[in-house]
Amino acid sequence: MSTTRFTTGEMMYPSNGVPWFFDAGSDSLEFAYSGDMRRGVPQWERLQEPHDLGTWLATRLDRVDPHDVTDRDLADALHLRGALTGLYLAAANGEPLSPDDIDTVNLFAATPDIPPALTGGQRQAGAGRIRVGQVLSTLARDAIDVFSALDEGRV
């Protein structure tokens, strides 16, 4: 089980003007929900530019600098998010999980994630800032945790 937890939940402001608080209960599901969940509604896309991804991550992890996110980071994030979306939608609909989506999640999970650390020490172990690749790996590992313990009807 992953030991890194994001600050979860956020206010959603749909076009009908009725805001609501959304907390998916899983970091990877919340990340999947940062787009339109394959509904074909482009205005629901919140990660259009690298800075959008950086801001989304920085509001959840205080050691992410939104200015450090590159075009490649955004492309990788959107690729992972697409696979996560596919897996969660398939699970919610009782459909088989796509082997391509599984392979994508496994690929991202194989890279170094955010190392756990105790707070309160006098020295910073490792890098002071978290790289986007580490965050994507942590999100992929979170999805593996969710799908490894998947109970019927949980998603």
Coordinates of C-alpha atoms in Angstrom, one line a residue:
M1 CA 0.0 0.0 0.0
S2 CA 1.3 3.5 -0.9
T3 CA 2.3 5.6 2.1
T4 CA 2.1 8.9 0.2
R5 CA -1.3 10.6 0.5
F6 CA -2.4 13.5 -1.5
T7 CA -4.6 16.3 -0.1
T8 CA -7.8 15.0 -1.6
G9 CA -11.1 16.5 -2.6
E10 CA -11.9 19.7 -4.3
M11 CA -14.8 22.0 -5.0
M12 CA -16.3 21.4 -8.4
Y13 CA -17.9 24.3 -10.3
P14 CA -20.1 22.9 -13.1
S15 CA -21.7 25.1 -15.7
N16 CA -25.1 24.8 -14.0
G17 CA -23.7 27.0 -11.2
V18 CA -24.3 24.5 -8.4
P19 CA -20.9 23.8 -6.8
W20 CA -20.2 20.5 -4.9
F21 CA -17.3 18.9 -3.1
F22 CA -15.8 15.9 -4.8
D23 CA -13.5 13.4 -3.0
A24 CA -13.0 10.2 -4.9
G25 CA -11.5 8.3 -2.0
S26 CA -8.5 7.3 -4.1
D27 CA -5.7 9.5 -5.4
S28 CA -5.7 7.7 -8.8
L29 CA -9.5 7.9 -9.2
E30 CA -9.4 11.6 -8.4
F31 CA -6.7 12.1 -11.0
A32 CA -8.8 10.2 -13.6
Y33 CA -11.6 12.6 -12.8
S34 CA -9.4 15.6 -13.7
G35 CA -10.7 15.2 -17.3
D36 CA -14.0 14.5 -18.8
M37 CA -14.0 10.7 -18.1
R38 CA -14.5 10.0 -21.8
R39 CA -17.8 11.9 -21.9
G40 CA -16.8 14.0 -24.9
V41 CA -17.1 17.3 -23.0
P42 CA -13.9 19.3 -23.8
Q43 CA -14.6 22.1 -21.4
W44 CA -14.3 19.7 -18.5
E45 CA -10.6 19.2 -19.3
R46 CA -8.6 20.8 -16.5
L47 CA -5.1 19.8 -17.7
Q48 CA -4.6 21.7 -20.9
E49 CA -1.2 23.2 -20.3
P50 CA 1.8 22.0 -18.3
H51 CA 1.1 24.7 -15.7
D52 CA -2.4 23.3 -15.3
L53 CA -1.0 19.9 -14.3
G54 CA 1.6 21.6 -12.1
T55 CA -1.1 23.6 -10.3
W56 CA -3.3 20.5 -9.9
L57 CA -0.4 18.6 -8.4
A58 CA 0.8 21.4 -6.2
T59 CA -2.6 21.8 -4.6
R60 CA -2.3 18.2 -3.5
L61 CA 1.4 17.8 -2.7
D62 CA 3.2 20.8 -1.2
R63 CA 6.6 19.9 -2.6
V64 CA 5.6 20.1 -6.3
D65 CA 6.6 23.3 -8.1
P66 CA 4.0 24.0 -10.8
H67 CA 6.6 25.9 -12.9
D68 CA 8.7 22.7 -13.2
V69 CA 6.2 20.8 -15.3
T70 CA 7.1 20.3 -18.9
D71 CA 5.2 19.4 -22.1
R72 CA 6.5 15.9 -21.8
D73 CA 5.3 15.6 -18.2
L74 CA 1.8 16.7 -19.4
A75 CA 1.8 14.2 -22.2
D76 CA 2.9 11.4 -19.8
A77 CA 0.2 12.5 -17.3
L78 CA -2.5 12.5 -19.9
H79 CA -1.4 9.0 -21.1
L80 CA -1.6 7.6 -17.6
R81 CA -4.8 9.4 -16.9
G82 CA -6.4 7.9 -20.0
A83 CA -5.4 4.4 -18.8
L84 CA -6.7 5.0 -15.3
T85 CA -10.0 6.4 -16.8
G86 CA -10.4 3.3 -18.9
L87 CA -9.8 1.0 -16.0
Y88 CA -12.1 2.8 -13.6
L89 CA -14.9 3.0 -16.2
A90 CA -14.5 -0.7 -17.1
A91 CA -14.6 -1.7 -13.4
A92 CA -17.7 0.6 -12.8
N93 CA -19.5 -1.0 -15.7
G94 CA -18.5 -4.6 -14.8
E95 CA -16.4 -5.0 -18.0
P96 CA -13.0 -6.7 -18.4
L97 CA -10.1 -4.4 -17.8
S98 CA -8.1 -3.5 -20.9
P99 CA -4.7 -5.2 -21.1
D100 CA -3.3 -2.0 -22.8
D101 CA -4.5 0.1 -19.8
I102 CA -3.1 -2.4 -17.4
D103 CA 0.3 -2.3 -19.2
T104 CA 0.3 1.5 -19.1
V105 CA -0.4 1.6 -15.3
N106 CA 2.2 -1.1 -14.7
L107 CA 4.8 0.8 -16.8
F108 CA 4.3 4.0 -14.7
A109 CA 4.3 2.1 -11.5
A110 CA 7.7 0.6 -12.3
T111 CA 9.4 3.9 -12.1
P112 CA 10.6 5.5 -8.7
D113 CA 7.7 6.9 -6.7
I114 CA 7.6 9.5 -3.9
P115 CA 9.6 8.0 -1.1
P116 CA 8.0 7.9 2.3
A117 CA 9.5 10.2 4.9
L118 CA 8.8 11.1 8.6
T119 CA 8.2 14.7 9.3
G120 CA 9.9 16.6 12.1
G121 CA 13.5 15.8 11.2
Q122 CA 16.3 18.4 10.9
R123 CA 17.5 17.3 7.5
Q124 CA 15.7 16.8 4.2
A125 CA 16.4 13.3 2.8
G126 CA 16.5 13.2 -1.0
A127 CA 15.4 15.9 -3.3
G128 CA 13.5 18.9 -1.8
R129 CA 11.0 18.9 -4.6
I130 CA 9.0 16.0 -6.0
R131 CA 9.3 15.3 -9.8
V132 CA 6.2 14.8 -11.9
G133 CA 7.4 11.3 -12.8
Q134 CA 7.5 10.3 -9.1
V135 CA 3.9 11.6 -8.7
L136 CA 2.7 9.6 -11.8
S137 CA 4.4 6.5 -10.4
T138 CA 2.6 7.0 -7.0
L139 CA -0.7 7.5 -8.8
A140 CA -0.2 4.3 -10.8
R141 CA 0.7 2.4 -7.6
D142 CA -2.4 3.7 -5.9
A143 CA -4.5 2.3 -8.8
I144 CA -2.7 -1.0 -8.4
D145 CA -3.6 -1.0 -4.7
V146 CA -7.3 -0.2 -5.6
F147 CA -7.6 -2.9 -8.3
S148 CA -5.7 -5.5 -6.2
A149 CA -8.2 -5.1 -3.4
L150 CA -11.2 -4.5 -5.7
D151 CA -14.4 -5.6 -4.2
E152 CA -17.4 -6.2 -6.4
G153 CA -19.2 -2.9 -6.8
R154 CA -16.5 -0.7 -5.0
V155 CA -15.8 1.5 -8.1

